[in-house]
CSV table of C-alpha atoms in Angstrom, one decimal:
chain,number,residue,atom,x,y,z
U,1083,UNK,CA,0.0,0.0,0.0
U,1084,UNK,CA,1.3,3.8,-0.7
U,1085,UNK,CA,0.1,6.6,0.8
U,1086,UNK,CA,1.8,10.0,0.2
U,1087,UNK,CA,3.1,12.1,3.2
U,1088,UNK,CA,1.8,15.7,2.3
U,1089,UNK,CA,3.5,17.3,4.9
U,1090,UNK,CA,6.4,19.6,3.3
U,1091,UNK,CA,9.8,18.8,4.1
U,1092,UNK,CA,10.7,22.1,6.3
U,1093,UNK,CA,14.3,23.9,4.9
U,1094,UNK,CA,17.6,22.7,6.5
U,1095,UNK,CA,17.5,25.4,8.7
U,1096,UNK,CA,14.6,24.9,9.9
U,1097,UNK,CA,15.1,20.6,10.8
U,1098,UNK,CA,14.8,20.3,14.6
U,1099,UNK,CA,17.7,18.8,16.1
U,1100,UNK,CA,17.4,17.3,20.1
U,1101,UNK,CA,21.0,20.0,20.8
U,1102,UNK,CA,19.1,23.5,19.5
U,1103,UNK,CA,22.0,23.5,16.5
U,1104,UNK,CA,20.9,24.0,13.1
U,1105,UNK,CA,22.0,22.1,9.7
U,1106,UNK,CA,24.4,23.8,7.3
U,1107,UNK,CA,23.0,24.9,4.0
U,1108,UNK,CA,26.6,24.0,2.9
U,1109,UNK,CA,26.6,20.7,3.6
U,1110,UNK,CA,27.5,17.9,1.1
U,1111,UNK,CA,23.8,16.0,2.0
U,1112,UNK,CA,21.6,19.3,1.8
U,1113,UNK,CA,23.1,20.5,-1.2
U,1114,UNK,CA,22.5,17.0,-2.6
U,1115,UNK,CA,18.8,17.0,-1.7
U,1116,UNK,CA,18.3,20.2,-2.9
U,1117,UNK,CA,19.2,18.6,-6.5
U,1118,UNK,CA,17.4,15.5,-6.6
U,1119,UNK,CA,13.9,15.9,-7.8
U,1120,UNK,CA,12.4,13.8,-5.5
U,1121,UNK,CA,9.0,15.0,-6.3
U,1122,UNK,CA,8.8,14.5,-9.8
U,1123,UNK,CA,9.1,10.5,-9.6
U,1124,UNK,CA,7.6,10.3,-6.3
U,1125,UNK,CA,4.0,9.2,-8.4
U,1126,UNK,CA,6.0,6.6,-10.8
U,1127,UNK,CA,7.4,5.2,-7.3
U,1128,UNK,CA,3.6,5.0,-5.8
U,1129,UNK,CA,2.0,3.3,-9.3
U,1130,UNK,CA,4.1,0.1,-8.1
U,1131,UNK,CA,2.1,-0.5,-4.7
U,1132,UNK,CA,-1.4,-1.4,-4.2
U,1133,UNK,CA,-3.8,1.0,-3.0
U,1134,UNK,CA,-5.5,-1.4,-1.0
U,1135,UNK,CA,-3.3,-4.0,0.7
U,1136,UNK,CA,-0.2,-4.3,2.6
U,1137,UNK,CA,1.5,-2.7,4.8
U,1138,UNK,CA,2.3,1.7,4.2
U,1139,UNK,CA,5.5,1.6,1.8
U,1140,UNK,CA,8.5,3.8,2.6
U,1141,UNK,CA,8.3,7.2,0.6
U,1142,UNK,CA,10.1,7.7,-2.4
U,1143,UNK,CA,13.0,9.8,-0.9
U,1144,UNK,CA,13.7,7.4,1.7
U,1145,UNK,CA,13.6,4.2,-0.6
U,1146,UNK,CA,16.3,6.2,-3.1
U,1147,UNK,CA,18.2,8.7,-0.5
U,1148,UNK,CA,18.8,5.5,2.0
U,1149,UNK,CA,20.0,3.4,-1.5
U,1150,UNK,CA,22.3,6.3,-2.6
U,1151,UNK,CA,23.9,6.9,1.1
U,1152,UNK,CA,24.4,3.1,0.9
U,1153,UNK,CA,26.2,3.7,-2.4
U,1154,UNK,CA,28.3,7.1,-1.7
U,1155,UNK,CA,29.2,5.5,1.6
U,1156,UNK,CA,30.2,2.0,0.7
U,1157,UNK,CA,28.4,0.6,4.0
U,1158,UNK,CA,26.6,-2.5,4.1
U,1159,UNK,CA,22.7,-2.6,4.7
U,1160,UNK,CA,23.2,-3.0,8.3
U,1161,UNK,CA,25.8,0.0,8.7
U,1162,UNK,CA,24.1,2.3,6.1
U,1163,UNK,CA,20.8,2.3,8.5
U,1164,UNK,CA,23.4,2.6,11.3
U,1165,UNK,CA,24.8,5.8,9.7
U,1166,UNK,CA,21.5,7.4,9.2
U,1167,UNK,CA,20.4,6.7,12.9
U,1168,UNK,CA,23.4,8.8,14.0
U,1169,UNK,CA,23.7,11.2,11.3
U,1170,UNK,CA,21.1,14.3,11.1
U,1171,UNK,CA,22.4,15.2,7.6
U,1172,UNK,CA,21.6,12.1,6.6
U,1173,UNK,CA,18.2,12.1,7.9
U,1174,UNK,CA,16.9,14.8,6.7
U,1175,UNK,CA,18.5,14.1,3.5
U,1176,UNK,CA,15.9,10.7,3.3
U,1177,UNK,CA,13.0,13.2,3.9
U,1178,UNK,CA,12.6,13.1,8.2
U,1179,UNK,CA,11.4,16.1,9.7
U,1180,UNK,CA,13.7,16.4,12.3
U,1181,UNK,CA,16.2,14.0,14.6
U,1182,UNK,CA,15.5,10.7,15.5
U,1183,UNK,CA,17.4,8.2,17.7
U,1184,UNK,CA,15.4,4.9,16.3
U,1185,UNK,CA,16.1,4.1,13.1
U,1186,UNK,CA,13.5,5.1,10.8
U,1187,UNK,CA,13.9,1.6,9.0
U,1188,UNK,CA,14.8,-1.7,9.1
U,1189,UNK,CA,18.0,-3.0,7.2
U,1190,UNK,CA,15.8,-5.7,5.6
U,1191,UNK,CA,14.1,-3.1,3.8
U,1192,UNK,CA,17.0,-1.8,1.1
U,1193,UNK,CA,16.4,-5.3,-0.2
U,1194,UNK,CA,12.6,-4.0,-1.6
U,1195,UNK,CA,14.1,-0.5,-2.4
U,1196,UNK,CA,16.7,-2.5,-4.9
U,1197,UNK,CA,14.0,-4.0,-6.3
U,1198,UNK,CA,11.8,-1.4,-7.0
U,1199,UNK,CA,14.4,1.2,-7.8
U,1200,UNK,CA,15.5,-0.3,-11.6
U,1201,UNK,CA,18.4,1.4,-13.6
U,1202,UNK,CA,15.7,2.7,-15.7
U,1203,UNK,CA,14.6,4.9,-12.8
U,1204,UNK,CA,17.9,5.9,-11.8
U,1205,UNK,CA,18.9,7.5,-15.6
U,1206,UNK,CA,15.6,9.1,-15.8
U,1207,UNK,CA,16.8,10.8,-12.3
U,1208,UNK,CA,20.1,11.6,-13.7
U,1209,UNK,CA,18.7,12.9,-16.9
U,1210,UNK,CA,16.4,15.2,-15.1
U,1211,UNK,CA,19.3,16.3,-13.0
U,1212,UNK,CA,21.4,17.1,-15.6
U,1213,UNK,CA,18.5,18.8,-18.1
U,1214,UNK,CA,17.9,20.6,-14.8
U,1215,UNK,CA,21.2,21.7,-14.4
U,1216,UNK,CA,21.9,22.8,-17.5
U,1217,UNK,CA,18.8,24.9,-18.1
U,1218,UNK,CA,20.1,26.7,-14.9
U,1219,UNK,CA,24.0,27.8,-16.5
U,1220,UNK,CA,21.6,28.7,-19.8
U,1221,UNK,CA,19.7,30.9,-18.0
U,1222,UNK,CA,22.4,32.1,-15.8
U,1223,UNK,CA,24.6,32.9,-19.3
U,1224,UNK,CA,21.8,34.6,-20.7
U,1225,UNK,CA,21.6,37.0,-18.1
U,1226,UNK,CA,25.6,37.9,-17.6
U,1227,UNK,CA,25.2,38.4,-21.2
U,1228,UNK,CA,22.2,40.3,-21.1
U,1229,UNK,CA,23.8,42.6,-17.8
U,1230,UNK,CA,26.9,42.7,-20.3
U,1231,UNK,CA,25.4,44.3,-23.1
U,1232,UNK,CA,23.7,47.0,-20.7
U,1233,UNK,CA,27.0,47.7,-18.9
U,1234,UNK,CA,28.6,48.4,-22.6
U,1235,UNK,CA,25.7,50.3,-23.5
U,1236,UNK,CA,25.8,52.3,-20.2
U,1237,UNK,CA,29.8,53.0,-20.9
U,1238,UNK,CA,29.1,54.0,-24.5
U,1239,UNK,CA,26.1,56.4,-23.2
U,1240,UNK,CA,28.7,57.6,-20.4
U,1241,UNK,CA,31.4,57.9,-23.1
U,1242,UNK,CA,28.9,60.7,-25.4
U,1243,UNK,CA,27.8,62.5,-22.6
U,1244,UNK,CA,31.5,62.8,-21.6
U,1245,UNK,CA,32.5,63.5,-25.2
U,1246,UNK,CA,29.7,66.5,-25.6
U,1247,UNK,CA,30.4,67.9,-21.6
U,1248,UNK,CA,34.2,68.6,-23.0
């Protein structure tokens, strides 16, 4: 069964730890999170569960952020849910709302995230990623070139009004 968690994800800033500190914006897992579109395949991931029977499935960015920790950490099932028990980064990076000392899943369960999360899946995140990305720079380039072209027309506008003034 899948039911979708509408409760939005607060910023890092705003993730309640049990010490009063705050997550860093600059961290490697936040900045990570903020470029995974977890939202945009969140649907495909639900269409594979029944709406009816079993038991609540895991949401979308805990199935794929606990796989990829497992991956960019090298850990074993057992260690990688170990790592995300202790780690607050890594917690809210699979989508919690704040700190918590129990682990919010059982090792067992990376086994069904494998099997649900296909290579097929994983290059359509990448490819939305990169399009993603690269839409950005465009847009970024169009404006330096934009600001350019008024600087140079500002400068040239100076230029006269310096040229008639003498």
């Amino acid at each position: 069964m899948y039911r979708k968690e509408e409760q939005p994800l607060p910023p890092p800033e705003k993730f309640e730890l049990p010490f009063e500190g705050k997550l860093s914006p600059n961290n490697r897992w936040v900045i990570m999170a903020e470029l995974i579109p977890w939202d945009d395949f969140e649907e495909e991931y639900a269409k594979l569960f029944s709406a009816e029977e079993g038991a609540p499935a895991k949401l979308f960015r805990m199935a794929l952020g606990t796989l990829i920790i497992k991956e960019k950490l090298g850990t074993s099932d057992r260690e990688t849910i170990e790592q995300i028990r202790e780690n607050p980064y890594l917690q809210y990076f699979i989508g919690l709302n704040c700190y918590q000392q129990e682990p919010p899943l059982e090792s067992s369960m990376l086994v069904h995230f494998r099997k649900r999360i296909d290579g097929e899946l994983i290059n359509k995140i990448n490819k939305k990623i990169v399009k993603r990305e690269i839409d950005k720079s465009d847009k970024e380039v169009k404006k330096k070139d934009c600001l350019q072209e008024k600087g140079e027309k500002s400068r040239e506008l100076l230029e006269k009004l310096l040229e008639r003034n003498t």
